[in-house]
Amino acid sequence: MTITGRCHCGAISYSAEGVPAHHAICHCDDCRRWSGAPMAGWIAFAEDQVTVAGSPATYRSSEHGSRDFCAACGTGLFYRNPEFLPGIVDIQSGTLDDPAAQPPGAQIMVKERLGWATGILDLPEFRTYPGMD
């Protein structure tokens, strides 16, 4: 299996070959602040399974972790933590070209999940932005 993805502007693209180690939705404060979203999806591959075209910028987000992003458009792309996830690159799954084809298998760091997130399926739904139909 091959998956592909890119940043918002297309300056950085990637592909990953083979089966991912896991795909999880993370609720931690670090991922929330990094992504600017209430939760972030991460699909993990061995470092040697991932090929990157372009030159992402790197931000040291913690003592052991680093996050790569597109310096042109700001899209968050990759997370690495050799201390806790040796040899693994986590790809922000919202950047996949076909994110619907890779459903997550777990939610992690739920101890930091926003309280209202558990009721998100109960919120009213609109097919498009309200009033834009």
mmCIF file of N, CA and C in Angstrom:
data_model
loop_
_atom_site.group_PDB
_atom_site.id
_atom_site.type_symbol
_atom_site.label_atom_id
_atom_site.label_comp_id
_atom_site.label_asym_id
_atom_site.label_seq_id
_atom_site.Cartn_x
_atom_site.Cartn_y
_atom_site.Cartn_z
ATOM 1 N N MET A 1 0.840 -1.174 0.000
ATOM 2 C CA MET A 1 0.000 0.000 0.000
ATOM 3 C C MET A 1 0.886 1.238 0.000
ATOM 4 N N THR A 2 0.465 2.259 -0.733
ATOM 5 C CA THR A 2 1.138 3.553 -0.754
ATOM 6 C C THR A 2 0.127 4.629 -0.394
ATOM 7 N N ILE A 3 0.508 5.483 0.522
ATOM 8 C CA ILE A 3 -0.306 6.665 0.809
ATOM 9 C C ILE A 3 0.496 7.890 0.403
ATOM 10 N N THR A 4 -0.207 8.947 0.050
ATOM 11 C CA THR A 4 0.447 10.196 -0.332
ATOM 12 C C THR A 4 -0.261 11.343 0.366
ATOM 13 N N GLY A 5 0.434 12.463 0.437
ATOM 14 C CA GLY A 5 -0.148 13.649 1.040
ATOM 15 C C GLY A 5 0.702 14.856 0.761
ATOM 16 N N ARG A 6 0.234 15.999 1.274
ATOM 17 C CA ARG A 6 0.950 17.248 1.011
ATOM 18 C C ARG A 6 0.501 18.327 1.980
ATOM 19 N N CYS A 7 1.258 19.402 1.978
ATOM 20 C CA CYS A 7 0.859 20.581 2.738
ATOM 21 C C CYS A 7 -0.213 21.341 1.959
ATOM 22 N N HIS A 8 -0.755 22.373 2.536
ATOM 23 C CA HIS A 8 -1.830 23.147 1.915
ATOM 24 C C HIS A 8 -1.404 23.780 0.595
ATOM 25 N N CYS A 9 -0.195 24.337 0.523
ATOM 26 C CA CYS A 9 0.246 25.026 -0.695
ATOM 27 C C CYS A 9 0.904 24.100 -1.706
ATOM 28 N N GLY A 10 1.234 22.879 -1.311
ATOM 29 C CA GLY A 10 1.849 21.921 -2.223
ATOM 30 C C GLY A 10 3.365 21.978 -2.292
ATOM 31 N N ALA A 11 3.993 22.842 -1.505
ATOM 32 C CA ALA A 11 5.454 22.944 -1.528
ATOM 33 C C ALA A 11 6.124 21.686 -0.976
ATOM 34 N N ILE A 12 5.432 20.972 -0.096
ATOM 35 C CA ILE A 12 5.969 19.737 0.481
ATOM 36 C C ILE A 12 4.953 18.626 0.254
ATOM 37 N N SER A 13 5.442 17.531 -0.280
ATOM 38 C CA SER A 13 4.597 16.350 -0.453
ATOM 39 C C SER A 13 5.347 15.155 0.108
ATOM 40 N N TYR A 14 4.624 14.078 0.307
ATOM 41 C CA TYR A 14 5.251 12.881 0.861
ATOM 42 C C TYR A 14 4.517 11.649 0.369
ATOM 43 N N SER A 15 5.191 10.518 0.508
ATOM 44 C CA SER A 15 4.556 9.216 0.287
ATOM 45 C C SER A 15 5.062 8.279 1.368
ATOM 46 N N ALA A 16 4.262 7.292 1.681
ATOM 47 C CA ALA A 16 4.645 6.271 2.657
ATOM 48 C C ALA A 16 4.241 4.921 2.078
ATOM 49 N N GLU A 17 5.156 3.975 2.126
ATOM 50 C CA GLU A 17 4.945 2.637 1.578
ATOM 51 C C GLU A 17 4.697 1.648 2.708
ATOM 52 N N GLY A 18 3.777 0.734 2.480
ATOM 53 C CA GLY A 18 3.559 -0.338 3.441
ATOM 54 C C GLY A 18 2.406 -0.052 4.387
ATOM 55 N N VAL A 19 2.347 -0.860 5.407
ATOM 56 C CA VAL A 19 1.258 -0.790 6.386
ATOM 57 C C VAL A 19 1.670 0.128 7.536
ATOM 58 N N PRO A 20 0.806 1.059 7.926
ATOM 59 C CA PRO A 20 1.152 1.926 9.052
ATOM 60 C C PRO A 20 1.206 1.146 10.364
ATOM 61 N N ALA A 21 2.023 1.634 11.292
ATOM 62 C CA ALA A 21 2.111 1.021 12.617
ATOM 63 C C ALA A 21 0.823 1.256 13.402
ATOM 64 N N HIS A 22 0.230 2.423 13.239
ATOM 65 C CA HIS A 22 -1.048 2.752 13.873
ATOM 66 C C HIS A 22 -1.569 4.064 13.294
ATOM 67 N N HIS A 23 -2.827 4.343 13.560
ATOM 68 C CA HIS A 23 -3.438 5.635 13.225
ATOM 69 C C HIS A 23 -4.345 5.980 14.397
ATOM 70 N N ALA A 24 -4.059 7.087 15.033
ATOM 71 C CA ALA A 24 -4.798 7.462 16.239
ATOM 72 C C ALA A 24 -5.167 8.934 16.213
ATOM 73 N N ILE A 25 -6.250 9.235 16.898
ATOM 74 C CA ILE A 25 -6.648 10.616 17.145
ATOM 75 C C ILE A 25 -6.095 10.986 18.516
ATOM 76 N N CYS A 26 -5.296 12.047 18.556
ATOM 77 C CA CYS A 26 -4.670 12.466 19.807
ATOM 78 C C CYS A 26 -5.387 13.684 20.377
ATOM 79 N N HIS A 27 -5.657 13.628 21.671
ATOM 80 C CA HIS A 27 -6.351 14.700 22.375
ATOM 81 C C HIS A 27 -5.426 15.512 23.279
ATOM 82 N N CYS A 28 -4.120 15.313 23.207
ATOM 83 C CA CYS A 28 -3.235 16.014 24.146
ATOM 84 C C CYS A 28 -3.163 17.511 23.841
ATOM 85 N N ASP A 29 -2.855 18.263 24.875
ATOM 86 C CA ASP A 29 -2.749 19.713 24.753
ATOM 87 C C ASP A 29 -1.675 20.112 23.750
ATOM 88 N N ASP A 30 -0.571 19.391 23.710
ATOM 89 C CA ASP A 30 0.530 19.699 22.796
ATOM 90 C C ASP A 30 0.056 19.602 21.342
ATOM 91 N N CYS A 31 -0.614 18.507 20.990
ATOM 92 C CA CYS A 31 -1.114 18.339 19.616
ATOM 93 C C CYS A 31 -2.220 19.337 19.305
ATOM 94 N N ARG A 32 -3.052 19.623 20.295
ATOM 95 C CA ARG A 32 -4.135 20.580 20.100
ATOM 96 C C ARG A 32 -3.567 21.962 19.766
ATOM 97 N N ARG A 33 -2.596 22.382 20.524
ATOM 98 C CA ARG A 33 -2.008 23.703 20.277
ATOM 99 C C ARG A 33 -1.233 23.730 18.960
ATOM 100 N N TRP A 34 -0.538 22.629 18.656
ATOM 101 C CA TRP A 34 0.234 22.563 17.412
ATOM 102 C C TRP A 34 -0.685 22.625 16.198
ATOM 103 N N SER A 35 -1.763 21.883 16.230
ATOM 104 C CA SER A 35 -2.646 21.799 15.063
ATOM 105 C C SER A 35 -3.652 22.942 14.992
ATOM 106 N N GLY A 36 -3.919 23.578 16.130
ATOM 107 C CA GLY A 36 -4.956 24.594 16.160
ATOM 108 C C GLY A 36 -6.344 23.995 16.067
ATOM 109 N N ALA A 37 -6.457 22.710 16.385
ATOM 110 C CA ALA A 37 -7.728 21.982 16.305
ATOM 111 C C ALA A 37 -7.975 21.271 17.634
ATOM 112 N N PRO A 38 -9.214 20.894 17.922
ATOM 113 C CA PRO A 38 -9.505 20.260 19.205
ATOM 114 C C PRO A 38 -8.883 18.878 19.376
ATOM 115 N N MET A 39 -8.444 18.272 18.280
ATOM 116 C CA MET A 39 -7.768 16.973 18.302
ATOM 117 C C MET A 39 -6.988 16.851 16.999
ATOM 118 N N ALA A 40 -6.009 15.965 16.969
ATOM 119 C CA ALA A 40 -5.199 15.784 15.764
ATOM 120 C C ALA A 40 -5.069 14.304 15.452
ATOM 121 N N GLY A 41 -5.109 13.977 14.174
ATOM 122 C CA GLY A 41 -4.907 12.596 13.737
ATOM 123 C C GLY A 41 -3.458 12.370 13.341
ATOM 124 N N TRP A 42 -2.910 11.218 13.746
ATOM 125 C CA TRP A 42 -1.527 10.859 13.443
ATOM 126 C C TRP A 42 -1.480 9.425 12.934
ATOM 127 N N ILE A 43 -0.879 9.238 11.769
ATOM 128 C CA ILE A 43 -0.685 7.901 11.216
ATOM 129 C C ILE A 43 0.817 7.645 11.180
ATOM 130 N N ALA A 44 1.250 6.553 11.787
ATOM 131 C CA ALA A 44 2.669 6.297 12.025
ATOM 132 C C ALA A 44 3.246 5.289 11.036
ATOM 133 N N PHE A 45 4.419 5.610 10.548
ATOM 134 C CA PHE A 45 5.181 4.727 9.672
ATOM 135 C C PHE A 45 6.625 4.673 10.155
ATOM 136 N N ALA A 46 7.312 3.592 9.814
ATOM 137 C CA ALA A 46 8.751 3.541 10.056
ATOM 138 C C ALA A 46 9.413 4.609 9.194
ATOM 139 N N GLU A 47 10.437 5.229 9.731
ATOM 140 C CA GLU A 47 11.135 6.317 9.043
ATOM 141 C C GLU A 47 11.533 5.930 7.619
ATOM 142 N N ASP A 48 11.990 4.687 7.427
ATOM 143 C CA ASP A 48 12.439 4.269 6.089
ATOM 144 C C ASP A 48 11.289 3.995 5.117
ATOM 145 N N GLN A 49 10.050 4.071 5.571
ATOM 146 C CA GLN A 49 8.893 3.906 4.690
ATOM 147 C C GLN A 49 8.419 5.235 4.106
ATOM 148 N N VAL A 50 8.944 6.353 4.613
ATOM 149 C CA VAL A 50 8.451 7.673 4.242
ATOM 150 C C VAL A 50 9.465 8.404 3.370
ATOM 151 N N THR A 51 8.972 8.969 2.269
ATOM 152 C CA THR A 51 9.778 9.795 1.372
ATOM 153 C C THR A 51 9.154 11.181 1.320
ATOM 154 N N VAL A 52 9.968 12.200 1.504
ATOM 155 C CA VAL A 52 9.487 13.583 1.530
ATOM 156 C C VAL A 52 10.107 14.352 0.378
ATOM 157 N N ALA A 53 9.275 15.084 -0.357
ATOM 158 C CA ALA A 53 9.740 15.992 -1.407
ATOM 159 C C ALA A 53 9.525 17.409 -0.907
ATOM 160 N N GLY A 54 10.561 18.212 -0.941
ATOM 161 C CA GLY A 54 10.500 19.561 -0.384
ATOM 162 C C GLY A 54 11.291 19.596 0.910
ATOM 163 N N SER A 55 11.382 20.760 1.496
ATOM 164 C CA SER A 55 12.197 20.944 2.698
ATOM 165 C C SER A 55 11.366 21.511 3.837
ATOM 166 N N PRO A 56 10.813 20.632 4.689
ATOM 167 C CA PRO A 56 10.043 21.147 5.818
ATOM 168 C C PRO A 56 10.933 21.866 6.830
ATOM 169 N N ALA A 57 10.362 22.818 7.514
ATOM 170 C CA ALA A 57 11.018 23.454 8.649
ATOM 171 C C ALA A 57 10.735 22.589 9.875
ATOM 172 N N THR A 58 11.620 22.668 10.867
ATOM 173 C CA THR A 58 11.475 21.852 12.069
ATOM 174 C C THR A 58 11.379 22.736 13.301
ATOM 175 N N TYR A 59 10.467 22.356 14.168
ATOM 176 C CA TYR A 59 10.249 23.046 15.439
ATOM 177 C C TYR A 59 10.427 22.031 16.563
ATOM 178 N N ARG A 60 11.305 22.313 17.513
ATOM 179 C CA ARG A 60 11.493 21.445 18.687
ATOM 180 C C ARG A 60 10.361 21.749 19.665
ATOM 181 N N SER A 61 9.384 20.865 19.737
ATOM 182 C CA SER A 61 8.201 21.138 20.546
ATOM 183 C C SER A 61 8.322 20.657 21.988
ATOM 184 N N SER A 62 9.328 19.861 22.274
ATOM 185 C CA SER A 62 9.555 19.386 23.643
ATOM 186 C C SER A 62 11.001 18.917 23.738
ATOM 187 N N GLU A 63 11.375 18.449 24.902
ATOM 188 C CA GLU A 63 12.749 17.971 25.104
ATOM 189 C C GLU A 63 13.121 16.879 24.112
ATOM 190 N N HIS A 64 12.186 15.996 23.798
ATOM 191 C CA HIS A 64 12.481 14.862 22.929
ATOM 192 C C HIS A 64 11.776 14.914 21.583
ATOM 193 N N GLY A 65 10.770 15.767 21.427
ATOM 194 C CA GLY A 65 9.966 15.758 20.206
ATOM 195 C C GLY A 65 10.248 16.922 19.277
ATOM 196 N N SER A 66 10.070 16.655 17.991
ATOM 197 C CA SER A 66 10.156 17.717 16.994
ATOM 198 C C SER A 66 9.003 17.579 16.010
ATOM 199 N N ARG A 67 8.600 18.705 15.476
ATOM 200 C CA ARG A 67 7.476 18.748 14.543
ATOM 201 C C ARG A 67 7.936 19.468 13.282
ATOM 202 N N ASP A 68 7.639 18.864 12.132
ATOM 203 C CA ASP A 68 7.985 19.453 10.847
ATOM 204 C C ASP A 68 6.748 20.082 10.236
ATOM 205 N N PHE A 69 6.956 21.199 9.567
ATOM 206 C CA PHE A 69 5.859 21.933 8.957
ATOM 207 C C PHE A 69 6.348 22.631 7.704
ATOM 208 N N CYS A 70 5.418 23.077 6.877
ATOM 209 C CA CYS A 70 5.758 23.840 5.683
ATOM 210 C C CYS A 70 6.008 25.286 6.090
ATOM 211 N N ALA A 71 7.182 25.790 5.793
ATOM 212 C CA ALA A 71 7.512 27.174 6.134
ATOM 213 C C ALA A 71 6.733 28.166 5.275
ATOM 214 N N ALA A 72 6.232 27.729 4.120
ATOM 215 C CA ALA A 72 5.490 28.634 3.235
ATOM 216 C C ALA A 72 4.048 28.822 3.683
ATOM 217 N N CYS A 73 3.350 27.731 4.021
ATOM 218 C CA CYS A 73 1.918 27.845 4.353
ATOM 219 C C CYS A 73 1.591 27.504 5.808
ATOM 220 N N GLY A 74 2.535 26.931 6.535
ATOM 221 C CA GLY A 74 2.345 26.645 7.952
ATOM 222 C C GLY A 74 1.729 25.296 8.275
ATOM 223 N N THR A 75 1.401 24.501 7.270
ATOM 224 C CA THR A 75 0.777 23.204 7.529
ATOM 225 C C THR A 75 1.681 22.317 8.368
ATOM 226 N N GLY A 76 1.155 21.784 9.484
ATOM 227 C CA GLY A 76 1.873 20.799 10.281
ATOM 228 C C GLY A 76 1.863 19.458 9.560
ATOM 229 N N LEU A 77 3.011 18.785 9.504
ATOM 230 C CA LEU A 77 3.124 17.561 8.723
ATOM 231 C C LEU A 77 3.585 16.339 9.519
ATOM 232 N N PHE A 78 4.712 16.445 10.226
ATOM 233 C CA PHE A 78 5.337 15.269 10.819
ATOM 234 C C PHE A 78 5.717 15.508 12.281
ATOM 235 N N TYR A 79 5.706 14.419 13.044
ATOM 236 C CA TYR A 79 6.156 14.441 14.436
ATOM 237 C C TYR A 79 7.140 13.302 14.626
ATOM 238 N N ARG A 80 8.235 13.587 15.290
ATOM 239 C CA ARG A 80 9.230 12.566 15.610
ATOM 240 C C ARG A 80 9.623 12.705 17.081
ATOM 241 N N ASN A 81 9.804 11.569 17.728
ATOM 242 C CA ASN A 81 10.254 11.541 19.106
ATOM 243 C C ASN A 81 11.110 10.294 19.282
ATOM 244 N N PRO A 82 12.415 10.397 18.993
ATOM 245 C CA PRO A 82 13.282 9.218 19.041
ATOM 246 C C PRO A 82 13.376 8.559 20.417
ATOM 247 N N GLU A 83 13.085 9.311 21.472
ATOM 248 C CA GLU A 83 13.126 8.755 22.822
ATOM 249 C C GLU A 83 11.970 7.773 23.051
ATOM 250 N N PHE A 84 10.772 8.165 22.659
ATOM 251 C CA PHE A 84 9.583 7.350 22.935
ATOM 252 C C PHE A 84 9.049 6.601 21.714
ATOM 253 N N LEU A 85 9.378 7.081 20.522
ATOM 254 C CA LEU A 85 8.924 6.438 19.281
ATOM 255 C C LEU A 85 10.116 6.257 18.331
ATOM 256 N N PRO A 86 11.111 5.467 18.739
ATOM 257 C CA PRO A 86 12.319 5.341 17.916
ATOM 258 C C PRO A 86 12.011 4.776 16.524
ATOM 259 N N GLY A 87 12.567 5.449 15.505
ATOM 260 C CA GLY A 87 12.417 4.985 14.133
ATOM 261 C C GLY A 87 11.064 5.260 13.514
ATOM 262 N N ILE A 88 10.199 6.007 14.203
ATOM 263 C CA ILE A 88 8.832 6.261 13.737
ATOM 264 C C ILE A 88 8.684 7.725 13.324
ATOM 265 N N VAL A 89 7.975 7.955 12.239
ATOM 266 C CA VAL A 89 7.530 9.303 11.886
ATOM 267 C C VAL A 89 6.009 9.270 11.879
ATOM 268 N N ASP A 90 5.420 10.143 12.671
ATOM 269 C CA ASP A 90 3.972 10.308 12.699
ATOM 270 C C ASP A 90 3.618 11.374 11.669
ATOM 271 N N ILE A 91 2.681 11.053 10.802
ATOM 272 C CA ILE A 91 2.217 11.986 9.773
ATOM 273 C C ILE A 91 0.854 12.513 10.198
ATOM 274 N N GLN A 92 0.692 13.813 10.159
ATOM 275 C CA GLN A 92 -0.609 14.392 10.505
ATOM 276 C C GLN A 92 -1.600 13.940 9.439
ATOM 277 N N SER A 93 -2.554 13.096 9.839
ATOM 278 C CA SER A 93 -3.393 12.396 8.865
ATOM 279 C C SER A 93 -4.372 13.286 8.124
ATOM 280 N N GLY A 94 -4.612 14.489 8.613
ATOM 281 C CA GLY A 94 -5.441 15.425 7.867
ATOM 282 C C GLY A 94 -4.775 15.909 6.590
ATOM 283 N N THR A 95 -3.468 15.649 6.431
ATOM 284 C CA THR A 95 -2.747 16.067 5.230
ATOM 285 C C THR A 95 -2.697 14.976 4.164
ATOM 286 N N LEU A 96 -3.267 13.804 4.452
ATOM 287 C CA LEU A 96 -3.302 12.732 3.457
ATOM 288 C C LEU A 96 -4.132 13.159 2.252
ATOM 289 N N ASP A 97 -3.741 12.706 1.061
ATOM 290 C CA ASP A 97 -4.529 12.993 -0.138
ATOM 291 C C ASP A 97 -5.899 12.321 -0.068
ATOM 292 N N ASP A 98 -5.983 11.180 0.592
ATOM 293 C CA ASP A 98 -7.260 10.472 0.738
ATOM 294 C C ASP A 98 -7.443 10.076 2.202
ATOM 295 N N PRO A 99 -7.705 11.045 3.078
ATOM 296 C CA PRO A 99 -7.805 10.726 4.503
ATOM 297 C C PRO A 99 -8.959 9.782 4.843
ATOM 298 N N ALA A 100 -9.996 9.748 4.029
ATOM 299 C CA ALA A 100 -11.137 8.872 4.304
ATOM 300 C C ALA A 100 -10.758 7.398 4.153
ATOM 301 N N ALA A 101 -9.695 7.119 3.412
ATOM 302 C CA ALA A 101 -9.284 5.730 3.177
ATOM 303 C C ALA A 101 -8.508 5.134 4.353
ATOM 304 N N GLN A 102 -8.142 5.957 5.316
ATOM 305 C CA GLN A 102 -7.335 5.498 6.452
ATOM 306 C C GLN A 102 -8.021 5.838 7.767
ATOM 307 N N PRO A 103 -9.062 5.107 8.144
ATOM 308 C CA PRO A 103 -9.740 5.438 9.406
ATOM 309 C C PRO A 103 -8.835 5.166 10.611
ATOM 310 N N PRO A 104 -8.925 6.003 11.643
ATOM 311 C CA PRO A 104 -8.125 5.762 12.839
ATOM 312 C C PRO A 104 -8.615 4.529 13.586
ATOM 313 N N GLY A 105 -7.706 3.955 14.363
ATOM 314 C CA GLY A 105 -8.035 2.767 15.141
ATOM 315 C C GLY A 105 -8.153 3.024 16.629
ATOM 316 N N ALA A 106 -7.832 4.254 17.059
ATOM 317 C CA ALA A 106 -7.869 4.530 18.502
ATOM 318 C C ALA A 106 -7.879 6.032 18.752
ATOM 319 N N GLN A 107 -8.285 6.393 19.963
ATOM 320 C CA GLN A 107 -8.118 7.738 20.489
ATOM 321 C C GLN A 107 -7.102 7.632 21.622
ATOM 322 N N ILE A 108 -6.151 8.553 21.629
ATOM 323 C CA ILE A 108 -5.132 8.522 22.683
ATOM 324 C C ILE A 108 -5.136 9.843 23.446
ATOM 325 N N MET A 109 -4.534 9.808 24.598
ATOM 326 C CA MET A 109 -4.432 10.967 25.493
ATOM 327 C C MET A 109 -5.807 11.530 25.839
ATOM 328 N N VAL A 110 -6.777 10.633 26.032
ATOM 329 C CA VAL A 110 -8.137 11.080 26.344
ATOM 330 C C VAL A 110 -8.219 11.752 27.713
ATOM 331 N N LYS A 111 -7.208 11.574 28.541
ATOM 332 C CA LYS A 111 -7.210 12.284 29.830
ATOM 333 C C LYS A 111 -7.145 13.792 29.621
ATOM 334 N N GLU A 112 -6.696 14.243 28.431
ATOM 335 C CA GLU A 112 -6.626 15.666 28.115
ATOM 336 C C GLU A 112 -7.697 16.087 27.101
ATOM 337 N N ARG A 113 -8.595 15.171 26.763
ATOM 338 C CA ARG A 113 -9.655 15.475 25.801
ATOM 339 C C ARG A 113 -10.538 16.593 26.340
ATOM 340 N N LEU A 114 -10.929 17.508 25.472
ATOM 341 C CA LEU A 114 -11.856 18.567 25.855
ATOM 342 C C LEU A 114 -13.189 17.940 26.237
ATOM 343 N N GLY A 115 -13.771 18.380 27.322
ATOM 344 C CA GLY A 115 -14.989 17.774 27.830
ATOM 345 C C GLY A 115 -16.120 17.718 26.819
ATOM 346 N N TRP A 116 -16.245 18.740 26.000
ATOM 347 C CA TRP A 116 -17.348 18.772 25.043
ATOM 348 C C TRP A 116 -17.130 17.852 23.849
ATOM 349 N N ALA A 117 -15.916 17.347 23.646
ATOM 350 C CA ALA A 117 -15.621 16.521 22.464
ATOM 351 C C ALA A 117 -16.396 15.206 22.456
ATOM 352 N N THR A 118 -16.744 14.692 23.632
ATOM 353 C CA THR A 118 -17.469 13.418 23.669
ATOM 354 C C THR A 118 -18.885 13.549 23.131
ATOM 355 N N GLY A 119 -19.444 14.749 23.085
ATOM 356 C CA GLY A 119 -20.799 14.951 22.583
ATOM 357 C C GLY A 119 -20.854 15.539 21.184
ATOM 358 N N ILE A 120 -19.750 15.506 20.465
ATOM 359 C CA ILE A 120 -19.704 16.169 19.160
ATOM 360 C C ILE A 120 -20.709 15.594 18.161
ATOM 361 N N LEU A 121 -21.015 14.319 18.265
ATOM 362 C CA LEU A 121 -21.976 13.717 17.343
ATOM 363 C C LEU A 121 -23.403 14.180 17.609
ATOM 364 N N ASP A 122 -23.646 14.784 18.769
ATOM 365 C CA ASP A 122 -24.971 15.288 19.106
ATOM 366 C C ASP A 122 -25.222 16.718 18.606
ATOM 367 N N LEU A 123 -24.202 17.367 18.074
ATOM 368 C CA LEU A 123 -24.362 18.742 17.594
ATOM 369 C C LEU A 123 -25.159 18.772 16.289
ATOM 370 N N PRO A 124 -25.866 19.867 16.019
ATOM 371 C CA PRO A 124 -26.559 19.983 14.729
ATOM 372 C C PRO A 124 -25.553 19.890 13.588
ATOM 373 N N GLU A 125 -26.002 19.332 12.467
ATOM 374 C CA GLU A 125 -25.145 19.180 11.294
ATOM 375 C C GLU A 125 -25.684 19.995 10.126
ATOM 376 N N PHE A 126 -24.770 20.553 9.338
ATOM 377 C CA PHE A 126 -25.111 21.314 8.136
ATOM 378 C C PHE A 126 -24.253 20.757 6.995
ATOM 379 N N ARG A 127 -24.860 20.503 5.853
ATOM 380 C CA ARG A 127 -24.159 19.913 4.711
ATOM 381 C C ARG A 127 -23.021 20.812 4.247
ATOM 382 N N THR A 128 -23.218 22.128 4.293
ATOM 383 C CA THR A 128 -22.200 23.107 3.950
ATOM 384 C C THR A 128 -22.190 24.170 5.047
ATOM 385 N N TYR A 129 -21.462 25.226 4.850
ATOM 386 C CA TYR A 129 -21.508 26.326 5.800
ATOM 387 C C TYR A 129 -22.936 26.837 5.847
ATOM 388 N N PRO A 130 -23.527 27.024 7.046
ATOM 389 C CA PRO A 130 -24.934 27.446 7.135
ATOM 390 C C PRO A 130 -25.201 28.689 6.297
ATOM 391 N N GLY A 131 -26.273 28.611 5.508
ATOM 392 C CA GLY A 131 -26.668 29.720 4.653
ATOM 393 C C GLY A 131 -26.004 29.717 3.289
ATOM 394 N N MET A 132 -25.106 28.766 3.032
ATOM 395 C CA MET A 132 -24.379 28.736 1.748
ATOM 396 C C MET A 132 -24.972 27.716 0.767
ATOM 397 N N ASP A 133 -26.039 27.034 1.119
ATOM 398 C CA ASP A 133 -26.627 26.028 0.211
ATOM 399 C C ASP A 133 -27.174 26.643 -1.050
#
